[in-house]
Short mmCIF file of C-alpha atoms and ligand atoms in Angstrom, two decimals:
data_model
loop_
_atom_site.label_atom_id
_atom_site.label_comp_id
_atom_site.label_asym_id
_atom_site.label_seq_id
_atom_site.Cartn_x
_atom_site.Cartn_y
_atom_site.Cartn_z
CA MET A 7 97.66 88.05 72.26
CA THR A 8 96.72 86.62 75.73
CA GLU A 9 99.60 87.47 77.43
CA THR A 10 99.89 89.74 79.99
CA PHE A 11 101.84 92.85 79.23
CA VAL A 12 105.27 92.91 81.37
CA PRO A 13 106.37 96.34 80.51
CA PRO A 14 110.45 96.43 79.59
CA THR A 15 111.25 98.24 83.08
CA ALA A 16 111.32 97.17 86.21
CA PHE A 17 108.91 98.04 89.10
CA ALA A 18 108.18 96.98 92.56
CA VAL A 19 105.96 93.67 91.67
CA PRO A 20 107.51 90.90 93.67
CA GLY A 21 104.35 90.33 96.59
CA ARG A 22 101.47 91.87 94.98
CA ILE A 23 98.36 90.75 97.03
CA ALA A 24 95.46 90.36 95.65
CA VAL A 25 92.53 92.45 97.44
CA ASN A 26 89.24 90.93 98.18
CA ASN A 27 86.80 93.11 95.68
CA ARG A 28 83.94 93.06 97.41
CA ALA A 29 85.17 94.41 100.67
CA ALA A 30 86.80 97.42 99.08
CA ALA A 31 83.59 98.38 96.82
CA THR A 32 81.65 97.82 100.11
CA TRP A 33 81.18 100.24 102.81
CA GLN A 34 81.15 98.49 106.25
CA THR A 35 79.87 100.60 109.64
CA ALA A 36 82.39 100.82 112.14
CA THR A 37 81.52 101.76 115.67
CA LEU A 38 83.71 103.57 117.78
CA THR A 39 85.11 102.08 120.94
CA GLU A 40 87.91 103.28 122.20
CA ILE A 41 90.16 106.91 121.97
CA ARG A 42 93.60 106.71 123.13
CA ARG A 43 95.87 109.42 123.07
CA GLU A 44 99.36 108.77 121.73
CA THR A 45 100.76 112.37 121.51
CA PRO A 46 99.40 115.86 122.51
CA HIS A 47 98.40 115.95 118.14
CA ALA A 48 97.85 112.18 117.45
CA ALA A 49 95.32 109.81 119.16
CA THR A 50 94.29 106.02 117.98
CA PHE A 51 90.46 105.86 117.41
CA ARG A 52 89.80 101.67 117.77
CA PHE A 53 86.54 100.34 116.47
CA ALA A 54 84.23 97.59 116.06
CA VAL A 55 83.78 96.56 112.71
CA PRO A 56 81.78 93.01 112.85
CA GLN A 57 81.92 92.15 108.88
CA TRP A 58 85.51 93.14 108.78
CA THR A 59 87.37 90.36 106.27
CA GLY A 60 91.06 91.06 107.49
CA HIS A 61 93.81 93.10 106.18
CA LEU A 62 97.35 93.10 105.51
CA PRO A 63 99.93 94.81 107.51
CA GLY A 64 100.73 97.89 105.68
CA GLN A 65 97.07 98.08 104.74
CA HIS A 66 94.48 101.29 104.38
CA LEU A 67 90.93 101.96 104.33
CA MET A 68 88.35 104.66 102.80
CA LEU A 69 86.77 106.30 105.37
CA ARG A 70 83.57 108.56 105.15
CA LEU A 71 81.59 111.12 106.92
CA THR A 72 77.84 111.80 106.03
CA ALA A 73 76.77 115.67 107.29
CA GLU A 74 72.83 116.29 107.83
CA ASP A 75 72.53 117.98 104.83
CA GLY A 76 73.84 115.06 102.78
CA TYR A 77 77.84 115.88 102.36
CA VAL A 78 80.48 113.36 102.49
CA ALA A 79 83.92 113.87 103.56
CA GLN A 80 85.83 110.54 102.71
CA ARG A 81 89.92 109.85 102.95
CA HIS A 82 92.22 107.42 103.30
CA TYR A 83 93.94 105.94 106.80
CA SER A 84 96.20 103.62 107.28
CA ILE A 85 95.44 100.67 109.52
CA ALA A 86 97.24 100.33 112.39
CA SER A 87 96.37 97.18 113.81
CA PRO A 88 97.22 93.70 113.34
CA PRO A 89 95.62 91.23 111.11
CA GLY A 90 94.56 89.12 114.26
CA ASP A 91 92.67 91.78 116.25
CA ALA A 92 88.85 89.93 115.12
CA GLY A 93 86.14 92.63 114.40
CA HIS A 94 88.38 95.66 115.39
CA ILE A 95 90.21 97.70 113.93
CA GLU A 96 92.15 100.73 114.79
CA LEU A 97 93.79 103.73 112.75
CA THR A 98 95.86 107.02 114.41
CA LEU A 99 94.76 110.36 113.53
CA ASP A 100 97.26 113.20 113.35
CA HIS A 101 94.91 116.77 114.22
CA VAL A 102 95.49 118.35 110.98
CA GLU A 103 95.13 121.80 111.81
CA GLY A 104 91.99 122.87 109.26
CA GLY A 105 91.48 119.14 108.72
CA GLU A 106 87.65 118.65 108.37
CA VAL A 107 87.98 114.53 108.84
CA SER A 108 91.14 114.39 111.51
CA GLY A 109 89.20 118.04 112.88
CA TRP A 110 85.76 115.71 113.67
CA PHE A 111 88.21 113.48 115.39
CA HIS A 112 89.75 114.92 117.75
CA THR A 113 86.91 117.34 118.68
CA VAL A 114 83.64 115.74 118.55
CA ALA A 115 84.35 111.52 118.27
CA ARG A 116 83.45 109.85 121.25
CA PRO A 117 83.02 106.06 121.29
CA GLY A 118 79.60 104.97 120.47
CA ASP A 119 79.88 106.62 117.87
CA SER A 120 79.58 105.34 113.80
CA VAL A 121 81.78 106.12 110.88
CA GLU A 122 81.85 104.32 107.37
CA VAL A 123 84.28 102.24 106.19
CA ARG A 124 85.60 100.11 102.84
CA GLY A 125 88.64 98.00 102.59
CA PRO A 126 90.95 97.00 103.33
CA LEU A 127 93.00 99.36 100.06
CA SER A 128 96.05 98.08 97.78
CA GLY A 129 98.00 95.03 97.67
CA PHE A 130 100.78 96.84 96.80
CA PHE A 131 102.07 98.86 100.93
CA ALA A 132 101.15 95.38 102.53
CA TRP A 133 103.97 93.22 103.78
CA PRO A 134 102.24 89.28 105.00
CA GLY A 135 104.90 88.90 107.41
CA ASP A 136 107.20 86.44 104.42
CA ARG A 137 110.28 88.60 103.93
CA PRO A 138 112.77 90.62 105.48
CA ALA A 139 111.58 94.30 106.13
CA LEU A 140 113.17 97.51 106.45
CA LEU A 141 110.36 100.74 107.43
CA ILE A 142 111.28 103.52 107.54
CA GLY A 143 108.31 106.75 108.61
CA ALA A 144 108.21 109.15 110.19
CA GLY A 145 104.81 111.20 112.13
CA SER A 146 102.06 109.51 111.29
CA GLY A 147 104.28 107.24 108.45
CA VAL A 148 104.89 105.32 111.53
CA VAL A 149 100.81 103.74 111.51
CA PRO A 150 101.41 101.41 108.35
CA LEU A 151 104.93 99.67 109.84
CA MET A 152 103.17 99.62 113.44
CA SER A 153 100.75 96.92 111.78
CA MET A 154 103.40 94.90 110.37
CA LEU A 155 105.31 95.48 113.88
CA ARG A 156 102.77 94.54 115.79
CA HIS A 157 102.17 91.39 113.77
CA HIS A 158 105.60 90.23 113.20
CA ARG A 159 105.83 90.10 117.55
CA ALA A 160 102.50 88.84 117.66
CA ARG A 161 102.83 85.93 115.44
CA ALA A 162 106.59 85.68 116.91
CA LEU A 163 108.35 85.40 113.23
CA ASP A 164 111.45 84.96 113.11
CA VAL A 165 112.54 87.39 109.07
CA PRO A 166 114.19 90.18 110.11
CA LEU A 167 112.47 93.09 110.57
CA ARG A 168 114.16 96.84 111.43
CA LEU A 169 112.09 100.18 111.81
CA LEU A 170 113.71 104.18 111.37
CA VAL A 171 111.36 105.91 113.09
CA SER A 172 111.30 110.14 112.99
CA ALA A 173 109.37 112.08 114.97
CA ARG A 174 109.68 116.11 116.04
CA SER A 175 110.48 114.87 119.13
CA PRO A 176 110.07 112.04 122.11
CA GLU A 177 106.76 114.03 123.01
CA GLU A 178 105.51 113.57 119.42
CA LEU A 179 107.13 110.19 119.36
CA ILE A 180 103.62 108.32 118.27
CA TYR A 181 103.56 104.68 120.07
CA ALA A 182 106.80 105.90 121.89
CA ARG A 183 106.26 102.92 124.65
CA GLU A 184 106.10 99.83 121.80
CA TYR A 185 109.56 100.22 120.07
CA GLY A 186 111.96 97.62 120.94
CA ALA A 187 115.22 97.13 119.90
CA GLU A 188 114.28 96.85 116.56
CA THR A 189 113.92 100.30 116.65
CA MET A 190 116.55 103.28 115.81
CA LEU A 191 114.52 106.57 116.26
CA VAL A 192 115.79 110.02 114.46
CA PHE A 193 114.29 113.69 116.85
CA THR A 194 114.53 116.43 114.39
CA ARG A 195 113.43 118.96 116.70
CA GLY A 196 114.04 118.37 120.63
CA ALA A 197 115.35 115.33 121.50
CA PRO A 198 116.34 113.58 125.53
CA HIS A 199 119.03 114.83 126.69
CA GLY A 200 122.72 113.35 125.36
CA VAL A 201 120.66 112.29 122.01
CA PRO A 202 121.57 114.13 118.76
CA VAL A 203 118.98 116.22 116.80
CA GLY A 204 118.24 116.40 112.78
CA ARG A 205 117.39 114.84 109.76
CA MET A 206 117.48 110.98 108.96
CA ALA A 207 120.29 110.30 107.61
CA ALA A 208 123.25 108.61 105.27
CA VAL A 209 124.21 107.41 108.92
CA HIS A 210 120.95 105.60 110.07
CA VAL A 211 120.28 103.94 106.76
CA ALA A 212 123.78 102.63 105.70
CA PRO A 213 124.47 100.27 108.47
CA LEU A 214 120.88 98.97 107.78
CA LEU A 215 122.36 97.99 104.02
CA ALA A 216 125.71 97.25 105.37
CA GLU A 217 123.81 93.81 106.95
CA GLN A 218 122.20 92.74 104.59
CA PRO A 219 119.42 89.68 105.53
CA ARG A 220 119.32 86.45 103.24
CA GLY A 221 117.23 87.90 99.94
CA GLY A 222 118.26 91.24 101.37
CA TRP A 223 115.49 93.99 102.66
CA GLU A 224 111.70 94.68 101.46
CA ALA A 225 111.74 98.16 102.10
CA TYR A 226 108.60 100.33 103.43
CA VAL A 227 109.00 104.15 103.29
CA CYS A 228 105.85 106.25 105.12
CA GLY A 229 105.02 109.62 105.79
CA SER A 230 105.14 112.79 103.50
CA ASN A 231 105.40 113.60 100.12
CA GLY A 232 108.74 115.53 100.98
CA PHE A 233 110.08 112.42 103.49
CA ALA A 234 108.48 109.91 101.53
CA GLU A 235 111.37 111.06 98.50
CA HIS A 236 114.70 112.19 101.43
CA ALA A 237 114.12 108.89 102.64
CA SER A 238 113.72 106.72 99.33
CA ARG A 239 116.57 108.72 97.98
CA LEU A 240 118.97 107.81 100.73
CA LEU A 241 117.96 103.62 100.49
CA VAL A 242 118.70 104.15 96.92
CA GLU A 243 122.38 106.27 97.48
CA ALA A 244 122.90 102.95 100.02
CA GLY A 245 122.75 100.63 97.60
CA GLN A 246 118.51 99.62 98.24
CA PRO A 247 116.72 98.59 94.91
CA VAL A 248 114.55 100.83 93.59
CA ASP A 249 112.26 98.27 92.61
CA ARG A 250 112.54 97.08 96.29
CA ILE A 251 111.09 99.93 97.58
CA ARG A 252 107.69 100.80 98.23
CA ILE A 253 106.54 103.94 99.07
CA GLU A 254 102.83 105.19 100.94
CA ARG A 255 102.93 108.90 100.63
CA PHE A 256 100.12 110.06 102.64
CA GLY A 257 99.40 113.94 100.53
CA MET B 8 72.28 108.09 104.75
CA ASN B 9 74.26 107.32 107.06
CA VAL B 10 74.68 110.62 109.08
CA THR B 11 77.80 111.11 111.62
CA ARG B 12 76.72 112.65 114.67
CA GLY B 13 78.19 116.48 114.60
CA PHE B 14 79.86 116.50 111.38
CA THR B 15 78.99 119.50 109.04
CA GLY B 16 81.77 119.84 107.29
CA ARG B 17 83.49 122.53 106.33
CA PRO B 18 82.06 125.62 105.18
CA ARG B 19 81.52 125.32 101.29
CA ALA B 20 80.75 127.20 98.27
CA HIS B 21 78.36 125.26 96.29
CA ASN B 22 80.45 123.62 93.62
CA THR B 23 78.94 122.19 90.11
CA GLY B 24 82.70 120.92 89.17
CA LEU B 25 83.62 119.03 91.50
CA PRO B 26 82.70 114.76 91.12
CA PRO B 27 81.10 113.07 93.82
CA GLY B 28 83.22 112.51 96.62
CA GLN B 29 85.74 115.23 96.29
CA TYR B 30 87.17 118.13 97.29
CA ASP B 31 89.24 120.97 96.05
CA ALA B 32 93.09 121.33 97.00
CA GLY B 33 93.06 124.49 95.71
CA ASP B 34 96.52 125.42 95.19
CA ASP B 35 98.05 121.84 96.89
CA TRP B 36 98.73 119.43 94.19
CA PRO B 37 99.39 115.91 96.65
CA VAL B 38 101.99 113.44 95.12
CA LEU B 39 100.37 110.11 95.33
CA ALA B 40 103.06 107.83 93.59
CA ALA B 41 104.37 103.98 94.99
CA GLU B 42 107.33 104.00 93.50
CA VAL B 43 111.10 106.72 93.96
CA THR B 44 110.84 108.95 91.81
CA PRO B 45 113.55 108.74 89.03
CA ASP B 46 116.57 110.50 88.33
CA LEU B 47 115.21 111.06 84.28
CA ALA B 48 116.66 113.32 82.34
CA PRO B 49 114.69 114.99 79.06
CA ALA B 50 117.73 113.63 76.85
CA ASP B 51 117.03 110.39 78.43
CA TRP B 52 113.25 110.02 77.78
CA THR B 53 111.62 108.03 75.62
CA PHE B 54 108.32 107.39 73.80
CA GLY B 55 106.81 104.48 72.36
CA ILE B 56 103.81 103.28 70.52
CA ASP B 57 103.88 99.39 69.96
CA GLY B 58 101.41 96.56 69.81
CA LEU B 59 98.57 96.63 67.03
CA VAL B 60 99.44 99.22 64.80
CA ALA B 61 100.59 99.60 61.44
CA GLU B 62 103.95 101.79 62.24
CA PRO B 63 105.22 100.95 65.50
CA ARG B 64 107.92 104.33 66.52
CA THR B 65 109.91 105.48 69.20
CA TRP B 66 110.05 109.34 69.62
CA ASP B 67 112.76 111.15 71.73
CA TRP B 68 112.51 114.32 73.51
CA GLU B 69 113.03 116.76 70.50
CA GLN B 70 110.82 114.09 67.91
CA ALA B 71 108.01 114.27 70.61
CA HIS B 72 109.16 118.07 70.68
CA ALA B 73 108.56 118.22 67.20
CA LEU B 74 105.40 117.57 67.07
CA PRO B 75 102.33 120.17 66.51
CA ALA B 76 102.06 121.90 70.34
CA SER B 77 98.90 121.28 72.34
CA ALA B 78 97.29 122.31 75.94
CA TYR B 79 95.24 121.61 77.84
CA GLU B 80 93.64 123.77 80.41
CA GLY B 81 90.89 122.17 82.89
CA ASP B 82 90.29 120.56 85.87
CA ILE B 83 91.50 117.13 87.79
CA HIS B 84 90.31 114.43 89.79
CA CYS B 85 92.83 112.39 91.73
CA VAL B 86 91.00 109.24 93.36
CA THR B 87 92.56 109.68 96.60
CA SER B 88 89.46 112.99 96.58
CA TRP B 89 91.09 115.71 96.21
CA SER B 90 90.52 117.72 92.55
CA LYS B 91 92.40 120.12 90.77
CA PHE B 92 90.70 123.52 89.68
CA GLY B 93 92.18 125.08 86.10
CA VAL B 94 95.45 123.66 85.26
CA ARG B 95 97.16 124.06 82.42
CA PHE B 96 99.57 121.72 80.81
CA GLY B 97 101.46 121.60 77.51
CA GLY B 98 102.57 119.40 75.19
CA VAL B 99 101.60 117.14 72.65
CA SER B 100 97.52 115.33 71.99
CA LEU B 101 98.47 111.73 71.38
CA ASP B 102 95.96 111.59 68.73
CA ALA B 103 98.99 112.97 66.95
CA PHE B 104 101.11 109.90 68.18
CA LEU B 105 98.12 107.75 67.33
CA ASP B 106 97.49 108.96 63.69
CA THR B 107 101.29 108.12 62.88
CA VAL B 108 101.59 104.86 64.17
CA ARG B 109 98.11 103.91 62.92
CA PRO B 110 96.71 101.37 65.11
CA ASP B 111 95.15 97.89 63.82
CA ALA B 112 90.96 98.17 63.21
CA THR B 113 91.37 95.36 65.86
CA ALA B 114 92.58 97.90 68.64
CA THR B 115 90.24 98.31 71.40
CA HIS B 116 92.64 99.19 74.71
CA ALA B 117 96.18 100.10 75.61
CA VAL B 118 98.18 99.57 78.23
CA ALA B 119 100.70 102.46 79.27
CA TYR B 120 103.89 102.12 81.12
CA SER B 121 106.15 104.52 82.71
CA HIS B 122 109.89 104.36 82.81
CA THR B 123 109.56 103.01 86.18
CA GLY B 124 107.56 100.10 85.28
CA TYR B 125 103.99 101.32 86.12
CA THR B 126 101.60 100.57 83.72
CA THR B 127 97.63 101.61 83.74
CA ASN B 128 95.20 99.93 81.58
CA LEU B 129 93.13 102.41 78.85
CA PRO B 130 89.60 101.90 76.09
CA LEU B 131 91.46 103.26 73.32
CA ALA B 132 88.54 105.39 72.92
CA ASP B 133 89.37 107.20 75.96
CA LEU B 134 92.94 108.17 74.79
CA THR B 135 91.66 109.71 71.57
CA GLY B 136 89.32 112.63 70.21
CA GLY B 137 91.40 115.40 71.78
CA ARG B 138 91.09 113.85 75.09
CA ALA B 139 93.91 112.45 76.01
CA TRP B 140 98.31 114.33 76.26
CA ILE B 141 101.72 113.35 76.16
CA VAL B 142 102.40 116.53 78.46
CA TRP B 143 105.63 118.19 79.55
CA GLU B 144 105.05 122.00 81.03
CA TYR B 145 102.69 122.83 84.19
CA ASP B 146 101.81 126.46 84.51
CA GLY B 147 104.17 127.19 81.88
CA LYS B 148 107.38 125.59 83.35
CA PRO B 149 109.22 122.20 82.82
CA LEU B 150 106.99 119.44 84.51
CA PRO B 151 108.63 119.09 88.34
CA ALA B 152 110.21 115.45 88.57
CA GLU B 153 107.54 114.23 91.46
CA HIS B 154 104.34 114.69 89.30
CA GLY B 155 105.69 112.99 86.18
CA GLY B 156 108.45 114.92 84.55
CA PRO B 157 110.04 115.06 82.49
CA ALA B 158 107.08 114.01 80.36
CA ARG B 159 103.96 112.02 81.88
CA LEU B 160 100.53 110.86 79.66
CA ILE B 161 97.33 113.23 81.21
CA VAL B 162 93.77 111.89 80.65
CA PRO B 163 91.68 114.47 82.81
CA HIS B 164 88.35 113.14 82.45
CA LEU B 165 89.47 109.73 84.46
CA TYR B 166 90.82 109.38 87.48
CA PHE B 167 94.45 110.65 87.60
CA TRP B 168 96.36 107.49 88.42
CA LYS B 169 95.14 106.67 84.51
CA SER B 170 97.29 109.42 83.79
CA ALA B 171 101.16 107.78 83.81
CA LYS B 172 103.56 109.17 85.24
CA TRP B 173 107.67 109.40 83.81
CA ILE B 174 105.24 107.62 80.94
CA ALA B 175 107.54 106.15 78.48
CA GLY B 176 104.89 103.91 76.30
CA LEU B 177 102.05 102.02 75.03
CA ARG B 178 100.93 98.84 74.11
CA ILE B 179 98.04 98.76 71.58
CA LEU B 180 95.64 96.02 72.43
CA ASP B 181 92.87 93.72 70.84
CA HIS B 182 91.61 93.36 74.87
CA ASP B 183 91.62 95.03 78.32
CA GLU B 184 94.32 93.67 80.30
CA PRO B 185 94.61 95.56 84.60
CA GLY B 186 97.58 98.41 84.82
CA PHE B 187 98.89 98.23 88.22
CA TRP B 188 96.22 99.78 90.54
CA GLU B 189 93.92 97.64 88.97
CA GLN B 190 95.66 94.64 89.27
CA ASN B 191 95.39 96.57 93.43
CA GLY B 192 92.03 97.02 93.72
CA TYR B 193 90.96 99.73 91.72
CA HIS B 194 88.45 100.05 89.22
CA ALA B 195 89.68 99.44 85.48
CA ARG B 196 88.38 102.47 84.47
CA GLY B 197 87.97 105.49 86.78
CA ASN B 198 85.20 107.72 85.77
CA PRO B 199 85.17 109.87 88.44
CA TRP B 200 82.07 111.06 87.76
CA GLU B 201 80.53 107.79 88.13
CA GLU B 202 82.90 107.45 91.27
CA GLN B 203 84.59 104.09 89.65
CA ARG B 204 87.03 103.76 92.65
CA TYR B 205 87.73 100.83 93.31
CA SER B 206 86.61 97.27 91.25
CA GLY B 207 83.22 96.35 92.04
CA ASP B 208 82.48 100.00 91.87
C1 FAD C 307 96.97 105.45 101.51
C2 FAD C 307 96.95 107.14 102.40
C3 FAD C 307 96.72 106.82 104.42
C4 FAD C 307 97.16 107.91 105.02
N1 FAD C 307 97.25 107.21 106.36
C5 FAD C 307 96.82 107.87 107.75
C6 FAD C 307 96.87 108.03 108.73
O1 FAD C 307 97.21 106.93 109.27
N2 FAD C 307 96.91 108.39 109.86
C7 FAD C 307 96.58 110.35 109.44
O2 FAD C 307 96.07 110.82 110.43
N3 FAD C 307 96.79 110.34 108.07
C8 FAD C 307 96.30 109.42 107.15
N4 FAD C 307 96.55 109.83 105.97
C9 FAD C 307 95.92 111.31 105.22
C10 FAD C 307 94.26 110.96 105.63
O3 FAD C 307 93.99 110.84 104.52
C11 FAD C 307 93.99 113.33 105.08
O4 FAD C 307 94.73 113.30 104.40
C12 FAD C 307 94.20 113.83 106.69
O5 FAD C 307 93.88 112.94 108.22
C13 FAD C 307 93.73 115.03 106.85
O6 FAD C 307 92.44 115.25 106.36
P1 FAD C 307 91.88 116.32 106.75
O7 FAD C 307 90.33 115.51 106.64
O8 FAD C 307 92.00 115.90 108.51
O9 FAD C 307 92.26 117.44 107.04
P2 FAD C 307 91.42 118.30 105.29
O10 FAD C 307 90.25 119.44 105.40
O11 FAD C 307 91.84 117.06 104.21
O12 FAD C 307 92.86 119.13 105.04
C14 FAD C 307 94.19 118.88 105.02
C15 FAD C 307 94.74 120.60 104.78
O13 FAD C 307 94.23 121.22 103.84
C16 FAD C 307 93.85 122.64 104.07
N5 FAD C 307 92.34 123.02 103.27
C17 FAD C 307 92.29 121.21 102.64
N6 FAD C 307 90.79 121.69 101.90
C18 FAD C 307 90.44 123.49 102.26
C19 FAD C 307 89.93 124.34 101.94
N7 FAD C 307 88.61 123.54 100.78
N8 FAD C 307 89.75 125.40 102.74
C20 FAD C 307 90.97 125.56 103.86
N9 FAD C 307 91.64 124.42 104.05
C21 FAD C 307 92.18 123.33 103.26
C22 FAD C 307 93.34 121.96 105.68
O14 FAD C 307 93.85 123.79 106.39
C23 FAD C 307 94.66 121.37 106.09
O15 FAD C 307 95.79 122.06 106.29
C24 FAD C 307 97.01 109.19 104.58
C25 FAD C 307 96.51 109.53 103.49
C26 FAD C 307 96.59 108.47 102.76
C27 FAD C 307 96.72 108.82 100.62
#
């Protein structure tokens, strides 16, 4: 029995990416070089990580903070920057109320501070730029999707890429200035004059699935668990195969 | 130690039940799954064991429920850093299933797989001796679909990605074979007390 066991059921196995085990196991120092405000509740933190071995758009890392008494807090964060940004990575953090790690970032952190990171992690929610990508995100769930969009632009890839983004309101829209014709925005609480307010629904998803690119879409869904459940159900109902939906849930 | 300037952490009670690097999620039960939550009715659920066993067998919902009931009450630990104390799962001990199929003397490992096709590998020793269950109840109620209902595996002494949701079966092997997350950079065994998170830990 040397063959790899393949379960008799379907799963999103195409395009698993080999993860660099050494990088995943090694903590590295990341030095904060810049903080950019995105929205009243979210900011982007740019780090110099000289030994970073690179990542694929969509991957995340583990970050840890250490208190003087040795207490450690570690959390996962998606990487916002594209792979081309050598020696640097960017994270975008929501300020979670009462949040231990995001609270430190939003109220204490300043350029020159250092934290520890390990990664990149997971070869599953990753898009090397090789197949048509249908990206759906809400809130800070747009972070790994932006890495994909930036990669697509930086490399001038011609493989189709479409983005559906849900935000509470224009003020809460992360990366507002960066979206282009590939993106459809959905506002759930407040919208610019003349734009409807409401949840992402079949009307947003169906047209994208009607215009199937060659080889079909690889769908990437990212956000809170509630959003991930809702968006993945919309995709399935619109005919997207379950084994071509990759989900990242922020908890 | 690499102290982070100005980081004190949340005031915390000294909690000895918490493995290193974990925090207490309290009443929260975060959902972490990379796949679409399947719409799987109890009537369509089955659980099978094959591979290196004397008598491969598949149980349906009623047959599985006819086995002696067994509960787990204790803590669970997810690799994404949260732990949950004093949870209560009801189902059947995996021993009851394994006793029926009788693994060969050469059997050392198992691959658990779900109705969604997710896989995870486990040493057989982690699945026997009252350390693993197939469960369908959480806190006295049916296990919610997003947490693996109608039935999931639980192996509470390992990180929770080993506790395959929507469990469909076990393939018994004479060697170790990495499953889905293990191929994606996670540790082969995943002992929370030794912080075996990623391969190389
Ligand atoms: C793969 C992955 C990628 C992610 N990527 C991103 C990303 O790109 N951007 C992003 O912003 N987030 C991301 N997240 C979420 C991120 O990991 C953190 O969960 C988030 O930043 C909150 O962490 P925190 O330490 O600030 O909050 P926590 O301290 O963990 O608190 C979270 C909530 O729980 C409550 N809470 C928890 N413990 C206690 C306690 N003991 N007492 C009282 N209240 C408590 C807090 O009040 C708060 O409401 C990602 C998660 C995953 C799994």
